[in-house]
Each structure stands twice: as structure tokens, then as C-alpha cells.
């Protein structure tokens, strides 16, 4: 199946099974805003807990914070967002569609990469075990020809972005004959800058009202509180502050479902270090964060680092962790060495000293910062797209049946156990509820008595429930139930008193966290 079709199915699945709904749907929706349904909110909460515990519980020197969304407007002047939080936009005059000019060029670069990868794949098939990829990439004339084009465009693009040269960005789009995916034409407007911050007014009357912004990142709340936390928590450098919260960006192009939203959630951690030590810490956090992603078990080949060509005004090193979504490798997390830009700038704009006094060396300095910044929603999309599977099953009569199953990591699955009475009578529902009552303090359980047992299993597969427990007449006699495993569909008879013990290990976040050691 084409990857695009997989993605469409995934979006439909999320809606049909109560994971994600378009916002304000009965009013035809609101672009790039989504609501999380009954299962979506559980998965989201589990993701946040996995991140929070991995930061705050596992690192003695990382503590939490929950700062307000509204902040003093000067903060956004100091951070550079008022002047520089822009994206270059371009319109196609025929389709009237709007694009991010930089994304159009990045897509062209991805096409060159695809072309090279296809050559490599073809050759790998042809030569089998004796294939040497490195040598092939260095010597094959077709790969080399594309590589020259790729490097030329990369350099030209990086320079244009660094110089904020909008005319050159347009020129690149023209020179590489990039067409609008909708109209197929090259009838482009000029490239313009567009500020992504939402603003509103605070105050009761128009004269006294102040223009304030909805935060486009949670990081600034951490920077302006860093001394409060450091002093009251008696934190010693190096230390980190972690925060989870909403962020808002008036994105130019908001397609691809929850990948790019106008209201979304971030999990950010700012790590304060001694100047000069930031690049070591940058390296360490890169490793820690990659491990966190990979411990979910979707396969290491699904992830890669993408080092930034253009460094943001505040950074001296930056990388993205990219995940292979159905629409290609895309960023899920950014790791940035932000120097002392933010604290230095807040010191200047606020007139307050933001220096750290080092009791060991008796010196004061403005710390440098390494940040890890990940979107909850993108993480959600990563998990759900890796988990979605359409499995073909051969039935007894030889025909093929397809089951849709969400192979969610059990510790993150919304419903952990579905408890099902085989029939709605003979005391089976009461027994099922008795079992739920003993399990519900530890796990999110769901009671399900409607439809045939086969249909119920399929419904739970589609939700991603790792275990189904079926209560039948034998249960009333010997206190045993059938447990059915989501991934293998295997079933076995176990004692009710053993259910908790059998599932607890797999369902616990602890097991996932232990992998991070
Ligand atoms: P992009 O290049 O995709 O616009 P970014 O580099 O601007 O992302 P950052 O500012 O580094 O993103 O934000 C950190 C993380 O926040 C991203 O890695 C992503 O997971 C998440 N994020 C950023 N913008 C959005 C958005 N509009 N919708 C959902 N998540 C987002």
C-alpha cells in the first residue's frame, strides 16, 4: 500500500476509535487544531509521564516547573521572537495555495536524497552480500552526479537562509523549477516573511490594554524562572528544568494532521551548564534522548539525527531527531546548544542580574544552556504511526482476513485490559466486574459485553489493548479466565489471582524506564 494511503487510513482510524477529532467539527473544524478523544488523552498522558519520569525521576539534577502561558511581552522582544520568529512564505497564484518557501526547497533536497538511495538499493540487490555501500556512494557516476546537485543546493540554500535573502530563496525555487504540488505550475508570488506568534490583549479597556503573546515555546518560562528554581532548590550547575505545556504558532502551512498544529504541546528541558562545557553536554543529551526514543522498540532504523545547516540566532550547535513517518523522515525533537543567548538577553532587557554564583570556584557567570525540545503531539503521531498495522490472517477455511491492530508499547497503551463476560447472563457480568474492581487501582480496565467475542477482540486490537480477559462459565467454578494477547492472538487459561502478576511487568512504565539506564 502507498505510504500516503497508510497515512490517510491512520487519520481515519484515529477518528473512528476515539483518539483524535478535528476541533469544532460540528462547525466544519478549525484548521490545524485538534481535540484528543477518550483514548487519545490516555495515550498523551502516558507519553507525558514517560518523558517526565525519564527527566525528573531519573536525573537527580533535573527538576520540574509549570509556568504560565501568558508572560510579560518584553520577554518575546528579548528572546528574539518579535523580530525574528518568522517563516518565509510563498503563494502559488494558480492554486492559491500557500507554502513555506524553505520547505519547498527542503523537499527538493529530499528528492535528490531519494534518487541516490534508490541507486544504492538497486545496487545492493544486484550485488548481494559483497555490496560495499560506502564505496558505491563514492564511485558510482549517477550517485556522484546527484550528490553534486544536492551539495550545490544545500550550500546555496544555507547561505540564503543565513542572509535572510528572500529574493535568493525565490530565485532558488525558480532555478530548480519547483512546481506547486496542487496546480503543477511555477506561477509563484514573491517570498515574504511571516511572524508566527499569536497575540491578544490583556486588560479591561482598550486604552489600558497591553498586547501580549501566546507563548510559541515553553522554554522562555524556564529561562525567566531559572534563578528562582536554582536558589529555592539549592541547585548546583549543571542542572536542568523540565516543563510540559501548551505552545501556539500561527503556522503558515498546517497540513499533515497533528504533525503541524497551531495549538500544540511541548516537553522541554533546559540544562544549565558552565560556559565551555556546553558542547560536551550537547553530545550527552543527544545520546540520552535518542535512547529514550529507541527504547519504545520501533526499530533503530526508524530514527536519525539531522544536524542543522542553518543555526538559529541563539545556537552554537543544533540537531533534530527525525523519525520515519509514513510521509518520510521528519523532526520529532530538537536538541540545541543555546549558549548564553537567552539568559544574557533577559539580563539586558530586564536589568536584573541572572548570574549564577559558583560556590566551588567563587566566580559568577551567566550559564550556557543545552535544551531538548519535543512535541507531545508529534510523539503521539510517531507512536501511533509505528503501531498501526494491518495484519493478514489465514482463516481455517483458507480465506484471508485482515485485522487492524495498534501495536502500542503496552506501558503507553490507553486501555491496559479489557474484561469481557462471554455472555450477558448467568452471573458472568457480575464476575467480570468483580475482576475489574480488583484490577482498576493498578490498570485502566474496560468492561465490554457487546457483540460476539471475536468482534470484541478486534475492537480491542484496533484500540491497542494489550490484554483481553474473558470470563466464562468455567470461571464461576474454578476461578480461571482466558487471557488473550494482542500481538500474537494466543490465548491461555490462567487463574484470576495471577492476572495482575502476569501483566504487571509488561504494563509498567518502570520497565521502559529501566531500559534507559
Ligand atoms: P519545524 O521545523 O517542524 O517547524 P521547529 O524546528 O520550529 O519545527 P522547534 O521550535 O525546535 O520546532 O520545537 C521543538 C519541537 O516542538 C519540535 O521538534 C516539534 O516536535 C514540536 N513542534 C514545533 N512546532 C510544532 C507544531 N506546529 N505542531 C506540533 N508540534 C510542533
PDB file of C-alpha atoms and ligand atoms in Angstrom, residues 100 249 251 258-261 264 266 331-334 336 373-375 377-378, ligand 1:
ATOM      1  CA  UNK A 100       6.710  27.647   3.341  1.00  0.00           C
ATOM      2  CA  UNK A 249       2.216  29.064  16.489  1.00  0.00           C
ATOM      3  CA  UNK A 251       1.821  28.093  11.183  1.00  0.00           C
ATOM      4  CA  UNK A 258      -1.206  16.579  14.198  1.00  0.00           C
ATOM      5  CA  UNK A 259       2.337  16.876  12.834  1.00  0.00           C
ATOM      6  CA  UNK A 260       1.994  20.642  12.480  1.00  0.00           C
ATOM      7  CA  UNK A 261      -0.660  22.283  14.610  1.00  0.00           C
ATOM      8  CA  UNK A 264       0.218  22.036  20.461  1.00  0.00           C
ATOM      9  CA  UNK A 266       5.817  20.740  24.153  1.00  0.00           C
ATOM     10  CA  UNK A 331      11.706  16.116  13.032  1.00  0.00           C
ATOM     11  CA  UNK A 332      10.176  14.999  16.316  1.00  0.00           C
ATOM     12  CA  UNK A 333      12.642  16.584  18.678  1.00  0.00           C
ATOM     13  CA  UNK A 334      15.194  19.385  18.595  1.00  0.00           C
ATOM     14  CA  UNK A 336      20.012  22.838  20.796  1.00  0.00           C
ATOM     15  CA  UNK A 373      12.568  20.121  22.975  1.00  0.00           C
ATOM     16  CA  UNK A 374       9.982  17.628  21.827  1.00  0.00           C
ATOM     17  CA  UNK A 375       6.372  17.976  20.732  1.00  0.00           C
ATOM     18  CA  UNK A 377       1.659  15.633  19.524  1.00  0.00           C
ATOM     19  CA  UNK A 378       4.471  14.666  17.164  1.00  0.00           C
TER      20      UNK A 378
HETATM   21  P1  LIG B   1       9.571  22.694  12.367  1.00  0.00           P
HETATM   22  O1  LIG B   1      10.900  22.887  11.675  1.00  0.00           O
HETATM   23  O2  LIG B   1       8.929  21.364  12.080  1.00  0.00           O
HETATM   24  O3  LIG B   1       8.640  23.839  12.227  1.00  0.00           O
HETATM   25  P2  LIG B   1      10.801  23.691  14.695  1.00  0.00           P
HETATM   26  O4  LIG B   1      12.234  23.414  14.392  1.00  0.00           O
HETATM   27  O5  LIG B   1      10.264  25.047  14.511  1.00  0.00           O
HETATM   28  O6  LIG B   1       9.875  22.634  13.923  1.00  0.00           O
HETATM   29  P3  LIG B   1      11.164  23.708  17.485  1.00  0.00           P
HETATM   30  O7  LIG B   1      10.957  25.154  17.613  1.00  0.00           O
HETATM   31  O8  LIG B   1      12.537  23.162  17.620  1.00  0.00           O
HETATM   32  O9  LIG B   1      10.498  23.192  16.138  1.00  0.00           O
HETATM   33  O10 LIG B   1      10.169  22.981  18.501  1.00  0.00           O
HETATM   34  C1  LIG B   1      10.503  21.803  19.180  1.00  0.00           C
HETATM   35  C2  LIG B   1       9.523  20.694  18.925  1.00  0.00           C
HETATM   36  O11 LIG B   1       8.177  21.143  19.083  1.00  0.00           O
HETATM   37  C3  LIG B   1       9.568  20.136  17.512  1.00  0.00           C
HETATM   38  O12 LIG B   1      10.577  19.183  17.381  1.00  0.00           O
HETATM   39  C4  LIG B   1       8.195  19.531  17.368  1.00  0.00           C
HETATM   40  O13 LIG B   1       8.154  18.237  17.935  1.00  0.00           O
HETATM   41  C5  LIG B   1       7.326  20.448  18.202  1.00  0.00           C
HETATM   42  N1  LIG B   1       6.606  21.390  17.334  1.00  0.00           N
HETATM   43  C6  LIG B   1       7.065  22.564  16.843  1.00  0.00           C
HETATM   44  N2  LIG B   1       6.131  23.166  16.106  1.00  0.00           N
HETATM   45  C7  LIG B   1       5.039  22.350  16.131  1.00  0.00           C
HETATM   46  C8  LIG B   1       3.730  22.421  15.569  1.00  0.00           C
HETATM   47  N3  LIG B   1       3.351  23.462  14.841  1.00  0.00           N
HETATM   48  N4  LIG B   1       2.877  21.405  15.801  1.00  0.00           N
HETATM   49  C9  LIG B   1       3.237  20.349  16.559  1.00  0.00           C
HETATM   50  N5  LIG B   1       4.454  20.228  17.118  1.00  0.00           N
HETATM   51  C10 LIG B   1       5.343  21.213  16.918  1.00  0.00           C
END
